[in-house]
PDB file of C-alpha atoms in Angstrom:
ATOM      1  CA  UNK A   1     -18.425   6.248 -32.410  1.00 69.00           C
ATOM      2  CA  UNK A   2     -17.507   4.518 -29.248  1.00 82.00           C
ATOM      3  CA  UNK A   3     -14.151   4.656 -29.757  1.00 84.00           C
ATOM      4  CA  UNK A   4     -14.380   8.665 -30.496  1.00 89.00           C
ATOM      5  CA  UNK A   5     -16.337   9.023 -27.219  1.00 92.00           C
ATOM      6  CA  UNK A   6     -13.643   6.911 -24.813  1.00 92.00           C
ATOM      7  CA  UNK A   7     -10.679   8.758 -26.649  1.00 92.00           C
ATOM      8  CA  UNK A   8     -12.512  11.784 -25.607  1.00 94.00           C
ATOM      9  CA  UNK A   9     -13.148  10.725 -22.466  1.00 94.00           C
ATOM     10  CA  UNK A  10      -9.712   9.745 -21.957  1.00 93.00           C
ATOM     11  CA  UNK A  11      -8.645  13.545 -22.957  1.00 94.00           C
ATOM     12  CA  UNK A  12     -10.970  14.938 -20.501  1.00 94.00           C
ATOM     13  CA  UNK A  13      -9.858  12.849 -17.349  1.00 92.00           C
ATOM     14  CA  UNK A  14      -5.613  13.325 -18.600  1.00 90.00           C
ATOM     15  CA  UNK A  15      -7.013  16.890 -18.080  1.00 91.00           C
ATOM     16  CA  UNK A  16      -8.592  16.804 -15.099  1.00 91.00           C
ATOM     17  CA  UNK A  17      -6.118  14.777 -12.997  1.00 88.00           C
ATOM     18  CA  UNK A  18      -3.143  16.761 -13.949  1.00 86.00           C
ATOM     19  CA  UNK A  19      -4.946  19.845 -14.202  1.00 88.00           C
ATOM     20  CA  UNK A  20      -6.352  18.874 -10.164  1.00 85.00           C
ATOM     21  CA  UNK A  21      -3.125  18.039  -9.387  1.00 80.00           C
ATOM     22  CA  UNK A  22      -1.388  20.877 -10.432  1.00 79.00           C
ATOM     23  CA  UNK A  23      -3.926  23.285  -8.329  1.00 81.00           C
ATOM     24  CA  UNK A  24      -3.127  20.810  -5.301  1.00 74.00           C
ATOM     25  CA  UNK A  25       0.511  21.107  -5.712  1.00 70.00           C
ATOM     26  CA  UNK A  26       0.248  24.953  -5.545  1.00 71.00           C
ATOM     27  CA  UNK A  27      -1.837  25.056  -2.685  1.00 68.00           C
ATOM     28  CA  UNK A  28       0.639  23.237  -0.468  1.00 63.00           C
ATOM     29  CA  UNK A  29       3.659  25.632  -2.025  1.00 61.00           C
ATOM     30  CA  UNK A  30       1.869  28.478  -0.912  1.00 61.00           C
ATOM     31  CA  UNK A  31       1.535  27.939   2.689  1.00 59.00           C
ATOM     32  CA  UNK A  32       4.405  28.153   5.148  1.00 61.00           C
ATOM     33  CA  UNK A  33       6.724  25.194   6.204  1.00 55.00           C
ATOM     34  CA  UNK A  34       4.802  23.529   8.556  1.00 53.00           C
ATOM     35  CA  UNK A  35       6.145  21.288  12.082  1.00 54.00           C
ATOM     36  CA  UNK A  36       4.744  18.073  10.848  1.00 52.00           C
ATOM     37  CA  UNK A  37       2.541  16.025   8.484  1.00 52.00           C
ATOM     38  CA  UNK A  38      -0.593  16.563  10.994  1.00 64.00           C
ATOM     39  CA  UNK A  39       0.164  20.461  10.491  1.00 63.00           C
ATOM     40  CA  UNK A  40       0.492  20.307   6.972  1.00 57.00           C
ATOM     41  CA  UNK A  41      -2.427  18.753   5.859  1.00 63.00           C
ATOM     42  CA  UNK A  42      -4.598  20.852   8.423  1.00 67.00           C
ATOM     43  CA  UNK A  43      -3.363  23.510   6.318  1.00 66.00           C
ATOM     44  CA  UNK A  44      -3.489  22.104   3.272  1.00 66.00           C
ATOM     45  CA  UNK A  45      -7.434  21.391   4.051  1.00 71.00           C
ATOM     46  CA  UNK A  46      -8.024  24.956   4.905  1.00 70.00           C
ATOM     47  CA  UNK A  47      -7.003  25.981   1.246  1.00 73.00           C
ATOM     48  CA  UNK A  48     -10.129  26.432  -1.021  1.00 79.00           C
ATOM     49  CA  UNK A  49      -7.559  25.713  -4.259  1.00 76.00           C
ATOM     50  CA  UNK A  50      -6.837  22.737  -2.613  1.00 76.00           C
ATOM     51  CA  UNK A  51     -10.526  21.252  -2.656  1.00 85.00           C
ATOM     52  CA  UNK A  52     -10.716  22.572  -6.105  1.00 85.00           C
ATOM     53  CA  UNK A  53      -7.910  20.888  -7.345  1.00 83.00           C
ATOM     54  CA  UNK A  54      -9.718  17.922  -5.714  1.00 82.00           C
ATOM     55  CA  UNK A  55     -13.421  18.481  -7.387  1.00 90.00           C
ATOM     56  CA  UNK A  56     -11.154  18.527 -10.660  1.00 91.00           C
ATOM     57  CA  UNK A  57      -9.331  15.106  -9.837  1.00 89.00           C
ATOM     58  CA  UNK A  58     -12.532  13.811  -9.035  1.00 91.00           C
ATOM     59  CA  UNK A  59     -14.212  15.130 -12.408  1.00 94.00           C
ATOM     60  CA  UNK A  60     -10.756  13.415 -14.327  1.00 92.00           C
ATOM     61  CA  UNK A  61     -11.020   9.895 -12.420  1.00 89.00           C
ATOM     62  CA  UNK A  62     -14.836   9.866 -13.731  1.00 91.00           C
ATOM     63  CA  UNK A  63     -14.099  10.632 -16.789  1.00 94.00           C
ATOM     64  CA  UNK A  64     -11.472   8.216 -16.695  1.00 91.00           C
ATOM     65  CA  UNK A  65     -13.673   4.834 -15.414  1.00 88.00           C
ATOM     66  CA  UNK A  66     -16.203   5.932 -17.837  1.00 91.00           C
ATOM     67  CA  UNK A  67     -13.322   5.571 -20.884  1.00 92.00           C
ATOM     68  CA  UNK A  68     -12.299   2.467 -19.470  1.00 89.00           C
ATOM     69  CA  UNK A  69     -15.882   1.613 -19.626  1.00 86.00           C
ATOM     70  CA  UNK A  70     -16.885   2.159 -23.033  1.00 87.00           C
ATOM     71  CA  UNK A  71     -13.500   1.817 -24.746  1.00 88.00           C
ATOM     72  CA  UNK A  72     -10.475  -1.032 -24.693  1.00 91.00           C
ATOM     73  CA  UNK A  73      -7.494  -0.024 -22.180  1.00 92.00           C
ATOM     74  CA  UNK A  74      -5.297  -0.235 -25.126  1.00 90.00           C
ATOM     75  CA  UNK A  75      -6.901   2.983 -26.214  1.00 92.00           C
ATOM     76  CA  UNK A  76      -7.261   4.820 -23.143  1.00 92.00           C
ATOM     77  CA  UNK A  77      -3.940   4.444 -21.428  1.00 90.00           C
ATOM     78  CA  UNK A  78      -2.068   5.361 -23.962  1.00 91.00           C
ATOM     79  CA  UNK A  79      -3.832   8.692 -24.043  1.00 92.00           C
ATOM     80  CA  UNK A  80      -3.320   9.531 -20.429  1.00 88.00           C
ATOM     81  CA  UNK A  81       0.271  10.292 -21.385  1.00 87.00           C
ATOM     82  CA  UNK A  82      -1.075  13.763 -22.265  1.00 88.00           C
ATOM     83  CA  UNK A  83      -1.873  14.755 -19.234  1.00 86.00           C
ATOM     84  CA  UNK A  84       1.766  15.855 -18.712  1.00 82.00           C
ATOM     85  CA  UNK A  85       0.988  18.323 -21.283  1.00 84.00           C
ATOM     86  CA  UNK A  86      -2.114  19.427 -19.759  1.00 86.00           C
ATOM     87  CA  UNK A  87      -0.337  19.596 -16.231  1.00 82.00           C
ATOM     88  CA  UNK A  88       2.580  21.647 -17.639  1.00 80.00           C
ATOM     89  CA  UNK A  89       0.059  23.942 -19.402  1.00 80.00           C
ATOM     90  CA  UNK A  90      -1.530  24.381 -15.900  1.00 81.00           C
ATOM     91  CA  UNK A  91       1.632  24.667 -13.806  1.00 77.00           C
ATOM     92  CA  UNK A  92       2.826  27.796 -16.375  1.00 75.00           C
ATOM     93  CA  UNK A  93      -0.263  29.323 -15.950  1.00 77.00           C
ATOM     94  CA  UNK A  94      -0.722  29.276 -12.308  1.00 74.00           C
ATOM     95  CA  UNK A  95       3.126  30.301 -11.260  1.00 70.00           C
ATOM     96  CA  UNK A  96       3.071  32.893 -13.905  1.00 74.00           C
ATOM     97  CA  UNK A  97       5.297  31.573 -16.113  1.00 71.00           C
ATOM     98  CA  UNK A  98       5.739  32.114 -19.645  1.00 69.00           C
ATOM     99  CA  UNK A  99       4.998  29.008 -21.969  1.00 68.00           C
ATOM    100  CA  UNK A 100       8.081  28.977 -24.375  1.00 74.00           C
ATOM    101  CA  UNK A 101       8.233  27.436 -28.260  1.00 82.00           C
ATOM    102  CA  UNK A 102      10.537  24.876 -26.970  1.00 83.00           C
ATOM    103  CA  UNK A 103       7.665  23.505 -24.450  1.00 82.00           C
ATOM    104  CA  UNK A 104       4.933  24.313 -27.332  1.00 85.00           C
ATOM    105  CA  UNK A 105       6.899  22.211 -29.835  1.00 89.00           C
ATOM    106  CA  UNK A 106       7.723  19.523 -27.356  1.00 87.00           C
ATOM    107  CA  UNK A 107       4.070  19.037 -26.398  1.00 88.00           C
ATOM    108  CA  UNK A 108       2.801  19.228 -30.079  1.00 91.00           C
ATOM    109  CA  UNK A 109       5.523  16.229 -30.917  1.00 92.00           C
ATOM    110  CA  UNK A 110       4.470  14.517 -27.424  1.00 91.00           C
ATOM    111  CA  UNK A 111       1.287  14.632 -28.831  1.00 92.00           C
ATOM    112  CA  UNK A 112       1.552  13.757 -32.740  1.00 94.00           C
ATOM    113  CA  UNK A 113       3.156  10.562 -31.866  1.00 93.00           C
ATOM    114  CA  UNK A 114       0.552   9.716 -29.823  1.00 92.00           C
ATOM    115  CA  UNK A 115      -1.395  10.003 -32.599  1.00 93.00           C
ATOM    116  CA  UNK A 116       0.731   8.295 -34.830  1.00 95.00           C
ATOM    117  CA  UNK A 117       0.378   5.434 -32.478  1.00 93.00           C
ATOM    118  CA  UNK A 118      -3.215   5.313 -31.817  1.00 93.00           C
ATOM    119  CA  UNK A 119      -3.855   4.915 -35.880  1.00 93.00           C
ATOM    120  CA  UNK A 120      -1.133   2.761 -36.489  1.00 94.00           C
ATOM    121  CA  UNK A 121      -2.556   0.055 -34.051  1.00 92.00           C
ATOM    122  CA  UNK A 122      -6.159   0.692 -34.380  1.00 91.00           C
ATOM    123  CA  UNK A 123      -7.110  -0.448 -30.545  1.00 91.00           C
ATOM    124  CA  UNK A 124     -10.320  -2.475 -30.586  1.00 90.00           C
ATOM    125  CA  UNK A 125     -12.150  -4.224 -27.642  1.00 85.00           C
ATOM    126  CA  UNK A 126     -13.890  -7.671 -28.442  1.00 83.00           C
ATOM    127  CA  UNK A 127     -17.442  -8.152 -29.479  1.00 73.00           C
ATOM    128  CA  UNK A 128     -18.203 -10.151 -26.285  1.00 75.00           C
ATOM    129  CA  UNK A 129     -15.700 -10.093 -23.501  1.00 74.00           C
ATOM    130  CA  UNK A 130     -14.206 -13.335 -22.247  1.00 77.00           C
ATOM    131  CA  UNK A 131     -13.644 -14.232 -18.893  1.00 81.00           C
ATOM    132  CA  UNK A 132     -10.219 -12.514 -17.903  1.00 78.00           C
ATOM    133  CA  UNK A 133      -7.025 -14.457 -17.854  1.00 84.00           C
ATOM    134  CA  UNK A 134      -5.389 -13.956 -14.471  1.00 90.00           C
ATOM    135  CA  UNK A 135      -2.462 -15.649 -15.536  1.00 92.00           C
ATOM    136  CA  UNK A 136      -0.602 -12.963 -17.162  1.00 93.00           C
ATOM    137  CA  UNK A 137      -2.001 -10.545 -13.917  1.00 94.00           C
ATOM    138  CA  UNK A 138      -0.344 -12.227 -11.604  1.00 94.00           C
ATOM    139  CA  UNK A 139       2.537 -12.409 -13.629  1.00 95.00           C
ATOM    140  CA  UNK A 140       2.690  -8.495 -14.028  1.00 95.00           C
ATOM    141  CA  UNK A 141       2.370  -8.441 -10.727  1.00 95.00           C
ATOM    142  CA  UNK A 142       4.525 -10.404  -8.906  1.00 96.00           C
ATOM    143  CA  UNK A 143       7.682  -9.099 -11.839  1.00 96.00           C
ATOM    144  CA  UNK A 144       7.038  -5.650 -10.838  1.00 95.00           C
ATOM    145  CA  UNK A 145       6.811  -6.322  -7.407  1.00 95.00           C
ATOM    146  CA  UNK A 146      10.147  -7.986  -7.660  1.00 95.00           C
ATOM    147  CA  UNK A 147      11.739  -4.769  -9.820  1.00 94.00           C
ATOM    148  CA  UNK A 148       9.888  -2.338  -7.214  1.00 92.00           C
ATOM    149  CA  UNK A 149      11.410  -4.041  -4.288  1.00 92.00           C
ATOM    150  CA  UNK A 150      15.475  -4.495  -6.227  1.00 91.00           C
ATOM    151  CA  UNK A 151      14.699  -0.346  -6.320  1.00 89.00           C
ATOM    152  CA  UNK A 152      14.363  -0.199  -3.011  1.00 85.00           C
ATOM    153  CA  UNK A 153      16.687  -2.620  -1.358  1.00 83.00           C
ATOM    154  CA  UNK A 154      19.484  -2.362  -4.049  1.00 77.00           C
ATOM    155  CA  UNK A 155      22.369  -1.028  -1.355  1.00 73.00           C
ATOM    156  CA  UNK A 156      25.290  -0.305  -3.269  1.00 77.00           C
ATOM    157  CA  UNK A 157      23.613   0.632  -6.704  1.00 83.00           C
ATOM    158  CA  UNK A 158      23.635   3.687  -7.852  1.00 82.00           C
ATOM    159  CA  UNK A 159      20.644   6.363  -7.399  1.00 80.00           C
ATOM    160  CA  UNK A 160      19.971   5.961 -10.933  1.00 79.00           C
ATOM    161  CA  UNK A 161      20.059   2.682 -11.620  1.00 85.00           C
ATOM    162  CA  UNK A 162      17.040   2.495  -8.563  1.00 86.00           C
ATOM    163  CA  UNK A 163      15.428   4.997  -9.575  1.00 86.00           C
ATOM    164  CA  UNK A 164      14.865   3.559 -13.280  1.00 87.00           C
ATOM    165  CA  UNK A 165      13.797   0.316 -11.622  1.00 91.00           C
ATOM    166  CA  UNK A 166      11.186   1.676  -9.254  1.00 91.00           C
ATOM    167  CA  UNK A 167       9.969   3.552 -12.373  1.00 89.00           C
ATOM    168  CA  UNK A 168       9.922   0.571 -14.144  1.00 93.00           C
ATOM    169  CA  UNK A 169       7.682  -1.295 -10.938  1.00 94.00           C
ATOM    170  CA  UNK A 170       5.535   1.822 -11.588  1.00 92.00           C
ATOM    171  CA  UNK A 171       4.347   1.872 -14.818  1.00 91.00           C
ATOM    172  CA  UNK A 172       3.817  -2.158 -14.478  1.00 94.00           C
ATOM    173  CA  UNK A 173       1.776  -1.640 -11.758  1.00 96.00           C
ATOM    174  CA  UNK A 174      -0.112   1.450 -13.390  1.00 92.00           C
ATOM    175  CA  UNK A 175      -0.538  -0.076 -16.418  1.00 92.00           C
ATOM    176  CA  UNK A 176      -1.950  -3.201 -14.257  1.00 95.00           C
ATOM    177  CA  UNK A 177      -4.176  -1.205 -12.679  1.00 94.00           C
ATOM    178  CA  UNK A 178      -6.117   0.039 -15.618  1.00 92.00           C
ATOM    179  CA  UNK A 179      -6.160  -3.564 -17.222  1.00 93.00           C
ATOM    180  CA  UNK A 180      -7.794  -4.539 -13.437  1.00 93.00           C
ATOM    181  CA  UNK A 181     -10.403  -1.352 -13.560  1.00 91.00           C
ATOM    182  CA  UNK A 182     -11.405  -2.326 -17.218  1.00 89.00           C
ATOM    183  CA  UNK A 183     -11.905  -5.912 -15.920  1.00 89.00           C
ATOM    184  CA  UNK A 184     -14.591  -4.717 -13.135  1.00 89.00           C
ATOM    185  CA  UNK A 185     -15.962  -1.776 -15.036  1.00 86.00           C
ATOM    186  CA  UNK A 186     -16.804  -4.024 -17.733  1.00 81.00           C
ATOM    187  CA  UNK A 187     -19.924  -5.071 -15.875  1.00 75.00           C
ATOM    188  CA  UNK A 188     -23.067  -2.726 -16.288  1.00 70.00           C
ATOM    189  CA  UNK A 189     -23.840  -2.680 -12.488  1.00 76.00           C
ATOM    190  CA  UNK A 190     -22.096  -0.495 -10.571  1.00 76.00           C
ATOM    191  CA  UNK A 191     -22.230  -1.970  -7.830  1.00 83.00           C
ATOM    192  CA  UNK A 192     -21.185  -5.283  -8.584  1.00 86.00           C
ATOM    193  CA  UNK A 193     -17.637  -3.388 -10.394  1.00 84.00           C
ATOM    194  CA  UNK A 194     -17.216  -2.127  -7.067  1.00 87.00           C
ATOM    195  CA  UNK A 195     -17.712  -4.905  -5.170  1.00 87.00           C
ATOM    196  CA  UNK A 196     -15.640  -7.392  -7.270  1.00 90.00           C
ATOM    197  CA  UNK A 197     -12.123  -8.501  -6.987  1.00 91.00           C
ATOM    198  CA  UNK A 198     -10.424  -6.860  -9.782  1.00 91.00           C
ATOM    199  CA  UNK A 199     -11.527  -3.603  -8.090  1.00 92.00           C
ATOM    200  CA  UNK A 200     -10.156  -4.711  -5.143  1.00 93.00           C
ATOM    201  CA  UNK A 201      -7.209  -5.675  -6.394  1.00 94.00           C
ATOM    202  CA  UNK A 202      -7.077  -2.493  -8.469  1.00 93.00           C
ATOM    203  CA  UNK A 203      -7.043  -0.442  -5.737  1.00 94.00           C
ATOM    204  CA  UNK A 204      -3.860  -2.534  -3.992  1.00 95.00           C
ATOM    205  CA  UNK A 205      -2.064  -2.002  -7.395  1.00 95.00           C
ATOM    206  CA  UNK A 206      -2.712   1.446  -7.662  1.00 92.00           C
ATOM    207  CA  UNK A 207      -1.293   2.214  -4.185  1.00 91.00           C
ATOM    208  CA  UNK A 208       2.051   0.318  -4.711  1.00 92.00           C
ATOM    209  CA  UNK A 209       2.500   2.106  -7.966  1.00 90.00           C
ATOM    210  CA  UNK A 210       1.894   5.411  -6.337  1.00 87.00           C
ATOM    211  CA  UNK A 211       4.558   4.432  -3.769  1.00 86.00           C
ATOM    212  CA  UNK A 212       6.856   3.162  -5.723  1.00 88.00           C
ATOM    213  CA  UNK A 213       6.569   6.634  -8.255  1.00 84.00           C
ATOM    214  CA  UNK A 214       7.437   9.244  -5.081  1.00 76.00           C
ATOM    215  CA  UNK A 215      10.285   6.953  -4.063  1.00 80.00           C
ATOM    216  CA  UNK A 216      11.748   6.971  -7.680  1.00 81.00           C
ATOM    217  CA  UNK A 217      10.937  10.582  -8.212  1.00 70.00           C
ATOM    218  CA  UNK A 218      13.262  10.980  -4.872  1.00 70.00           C
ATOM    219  CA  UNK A 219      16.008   9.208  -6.161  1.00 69.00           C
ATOM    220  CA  UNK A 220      15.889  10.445  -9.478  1.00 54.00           C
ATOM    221  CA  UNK A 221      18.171  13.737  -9.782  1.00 56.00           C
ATOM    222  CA  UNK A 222      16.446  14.287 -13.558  1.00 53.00           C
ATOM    223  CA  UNK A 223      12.730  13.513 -13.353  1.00 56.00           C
ATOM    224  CA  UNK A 224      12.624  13.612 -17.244  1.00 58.00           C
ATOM    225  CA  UNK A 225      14.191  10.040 -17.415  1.00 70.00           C
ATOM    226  CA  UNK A 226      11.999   9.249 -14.713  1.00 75.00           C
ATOM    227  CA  UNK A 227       8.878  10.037 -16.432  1.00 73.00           C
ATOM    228  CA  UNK A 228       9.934   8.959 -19.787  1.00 75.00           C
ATOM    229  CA  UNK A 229       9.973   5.091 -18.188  1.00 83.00           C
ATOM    230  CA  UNK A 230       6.976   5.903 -16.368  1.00 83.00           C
ATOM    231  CA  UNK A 231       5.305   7.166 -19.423  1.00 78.00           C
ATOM    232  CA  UNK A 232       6.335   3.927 -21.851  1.00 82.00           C
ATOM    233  CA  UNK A 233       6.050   1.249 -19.411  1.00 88.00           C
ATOM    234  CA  UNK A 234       2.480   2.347 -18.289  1.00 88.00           C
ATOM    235  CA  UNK A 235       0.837   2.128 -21.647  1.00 88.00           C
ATOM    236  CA  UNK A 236       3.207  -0.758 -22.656  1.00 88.00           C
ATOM    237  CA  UNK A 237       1.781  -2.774 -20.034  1.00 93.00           C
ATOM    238  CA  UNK A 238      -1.690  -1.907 -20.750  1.00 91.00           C
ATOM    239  CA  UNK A 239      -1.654  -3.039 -24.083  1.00 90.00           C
ATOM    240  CA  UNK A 240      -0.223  -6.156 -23.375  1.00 91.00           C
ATOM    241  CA  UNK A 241      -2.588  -6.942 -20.972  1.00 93.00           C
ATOM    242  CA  UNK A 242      -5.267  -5.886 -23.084  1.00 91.00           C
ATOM    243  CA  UNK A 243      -4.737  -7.931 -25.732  1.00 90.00           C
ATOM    244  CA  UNK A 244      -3.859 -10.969 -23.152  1.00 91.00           C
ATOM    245  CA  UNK A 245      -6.675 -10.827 -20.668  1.00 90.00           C
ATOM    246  CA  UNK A 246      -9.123  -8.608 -22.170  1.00 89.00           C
ATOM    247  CA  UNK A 247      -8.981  -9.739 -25.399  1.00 89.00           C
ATOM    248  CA  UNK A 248      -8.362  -7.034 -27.010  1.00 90.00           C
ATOM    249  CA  UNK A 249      -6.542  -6.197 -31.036  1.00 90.00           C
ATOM    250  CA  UNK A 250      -4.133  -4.491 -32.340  1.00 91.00           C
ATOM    251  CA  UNK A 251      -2.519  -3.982 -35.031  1.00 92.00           C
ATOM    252  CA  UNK A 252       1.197  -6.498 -34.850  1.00 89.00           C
ATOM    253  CA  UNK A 253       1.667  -6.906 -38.817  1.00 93.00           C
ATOM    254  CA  UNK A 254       5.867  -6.437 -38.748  1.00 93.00           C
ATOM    255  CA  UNK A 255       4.849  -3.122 -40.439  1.00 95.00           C
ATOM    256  CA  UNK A 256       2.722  -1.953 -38.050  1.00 94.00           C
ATOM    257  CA  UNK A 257       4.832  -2.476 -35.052  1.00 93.00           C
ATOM    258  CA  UNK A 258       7.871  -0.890 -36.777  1.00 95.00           C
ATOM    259  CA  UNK A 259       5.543   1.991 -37.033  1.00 95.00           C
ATOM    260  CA  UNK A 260       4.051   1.954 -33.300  1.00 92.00           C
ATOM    261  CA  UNK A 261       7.944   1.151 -31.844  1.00 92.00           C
ATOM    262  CA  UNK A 262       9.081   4.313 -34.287  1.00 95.00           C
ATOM    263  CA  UNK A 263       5.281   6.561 -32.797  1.00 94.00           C
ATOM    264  CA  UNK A 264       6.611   5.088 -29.119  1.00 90.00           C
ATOM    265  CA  UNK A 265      10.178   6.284 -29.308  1.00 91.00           C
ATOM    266  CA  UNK A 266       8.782  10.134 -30.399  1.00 93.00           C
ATOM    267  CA  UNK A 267       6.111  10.252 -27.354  1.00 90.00           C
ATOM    268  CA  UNK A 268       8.706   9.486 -25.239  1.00 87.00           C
ATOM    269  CA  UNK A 269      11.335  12.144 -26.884  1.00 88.00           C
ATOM    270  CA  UNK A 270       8.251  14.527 -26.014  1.00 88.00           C
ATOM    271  CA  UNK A 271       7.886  13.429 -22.973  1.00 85.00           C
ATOM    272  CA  UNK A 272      11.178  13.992 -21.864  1.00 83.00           C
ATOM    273  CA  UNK A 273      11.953  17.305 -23.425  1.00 84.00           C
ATOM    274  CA  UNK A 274       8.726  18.292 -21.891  1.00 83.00           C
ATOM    275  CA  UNK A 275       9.899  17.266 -18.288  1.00 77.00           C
ATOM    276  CA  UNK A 276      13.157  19.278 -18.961  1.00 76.00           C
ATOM    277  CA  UNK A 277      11.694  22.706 -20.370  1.00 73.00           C
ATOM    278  CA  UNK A 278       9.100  22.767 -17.788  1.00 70.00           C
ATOM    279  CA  UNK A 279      11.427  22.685 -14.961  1.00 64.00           C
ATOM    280  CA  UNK A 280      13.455  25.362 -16.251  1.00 63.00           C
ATOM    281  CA  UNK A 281      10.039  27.201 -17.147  1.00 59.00           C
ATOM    282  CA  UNK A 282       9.267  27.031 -13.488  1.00 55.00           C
ATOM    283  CA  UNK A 283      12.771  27.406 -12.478  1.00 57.00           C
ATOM    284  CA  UNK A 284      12.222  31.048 -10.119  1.00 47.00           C
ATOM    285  CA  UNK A 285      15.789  31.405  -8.945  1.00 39.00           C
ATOM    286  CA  UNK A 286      16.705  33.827 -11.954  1.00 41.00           C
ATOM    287  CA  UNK A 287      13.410  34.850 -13.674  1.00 47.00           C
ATOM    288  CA  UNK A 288      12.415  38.549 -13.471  1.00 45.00           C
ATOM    289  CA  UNK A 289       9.113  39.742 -12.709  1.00 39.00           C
ATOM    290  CA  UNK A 290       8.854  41.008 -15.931  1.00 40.00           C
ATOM    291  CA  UNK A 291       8.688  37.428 -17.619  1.00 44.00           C
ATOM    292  CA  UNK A 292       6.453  36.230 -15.239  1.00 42.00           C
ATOM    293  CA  UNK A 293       3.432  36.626 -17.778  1.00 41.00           C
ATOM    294  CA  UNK A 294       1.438  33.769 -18.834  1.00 38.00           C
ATOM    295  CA  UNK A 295       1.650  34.415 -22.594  1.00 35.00           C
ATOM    296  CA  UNK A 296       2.466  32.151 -25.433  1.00 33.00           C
ATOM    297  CA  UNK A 297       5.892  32.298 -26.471  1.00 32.00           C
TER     298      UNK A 297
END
């Protein structure tokens, strides 16, 4: 039953971060290019889709601490992955756009896999948690720290190259984070989560993994390749460090990984057809008023 109740939790904060995000991203498209940052988000703060879009972030990241809560990370990070279908569901229907089989089928396989996954390794969190290992942190830390900052200071190497290495810094430090959020909201006080250092150091990791995403994202001229490392090495991470600090299980019989590697490989064939179809979904250069209807396709 607890497992049921973080997986759903899990759904409902994928859902409302993307779903927030998506409503914030269309509030700042809709006003006019502005004469600087100050300008822009003085705008930005005027727009009542904005601060909806930020009540529904809010409502995901809540959602989100209280799976991490009650469930084992190697459950709940995984799921997040579905948020890019929520958030292309979201984007369609706000610009108008029509939601095409390709983009259906891509999210249903996005989302099978993930499945497929899930029940292959059977995520459980321990009957009594041990005191977290800090060893493997620090290691997670300081290698994607060190792949984060080849991304950015690699003169000479190609745009791509960078950009799959700053994605690769990203989901480390993502899936850090949510091993570091687990850690603190494991204790029933919330104040003493908030007060301790894995928060602390949660909220560090989170930051550098949100920089080092908008700097790949730049760099990247495809964002589906982008996302697709993103995607893998976020959840990747999480389990690993779920099963090494948290004590955590799943399932590794030579079977079962063949299976989860095999589950892996079609999330991420989701993910990126996903990232493709959507921007030509919300491509406006050549698409007629006419098919500018939010209906199924």
């Amino acid at each position: 039953m607890t497992a049921a109740i973080a997986l759903l939790a899990a759904l409902v904060g994928a859902a409302g971060i993307s779903t927030g995000t998506v409503l914030q991203q269309r509030a700042g498209q809709e006003i006019e290019e502005p004469g600087s940052t100050r300008e822009l988000l003085a705008r930005v703060l005027r727009r009542r889709r904005w601060w909806a879009g930020q009540a529904v972030i809010a409502i995901g990241f809540g959602s989100y601490a209280y799976a991490l809560h009650v469930g084992p990370v190697a459950l709940v990070q995984p799921v997040l992955v579905t948020g890019l279908v929520f958030g292309t569901i979201a984007s369609a229907a706000l610009a108008g756009r029509r939601l095409d089989r390709r983009l259906l089928g891509a999210s249903v396989v996005c989302v099978l896999g993930l499945a497929a996954f899930l029940t292959i390794a059977h995520p459980q969190g321990p009957a009594v948690l041990p005191s977290p290992a800090v060893t493997p942190l620090v290691v997670v830390g300081l290698l994607a720290g060190l792949v984060g900052l080849l991304g950015l200071r690699g003169d000479g190497w190609s745009e791509p190259l960078r950009a799959a290495l700053l994605a690769l810094a990203t989901g480390g430090f993502y899936g850090l984070t949510a091993t570091l959020f687990a850690t603190a909201l494991a204790s029933s006080d919330l104040v003493t989560a908030v007060v301790s250092w894995p928060f602390a150091f949660a909220l560090v990791t989170s930051l550098c993994g949100w920089t080092f995403s908008q700097r790949a994202l730049h760099l990247g001229r495809l964002n589906a390749p982008v996302n697709a490392v993103i995607g893998t090495t976020d959840p990747a991470v999480a389990v690993t460090l779920g099963v090494l600090v948290l004590g955590e299980w799943v399932r590794t019989t030579p079977l079962a990984l063949a299976g989860e590697v095999v589950a892996a490989a079609v999330v991420i064939a989701g993910t990126v057809a996903i990232t493709r179809q959507s921007a030509a979904l919300l491509r406006t250069d050549d698409t007629d008023v006419a098919d500018r209807q939010p209906v199924w396709g």
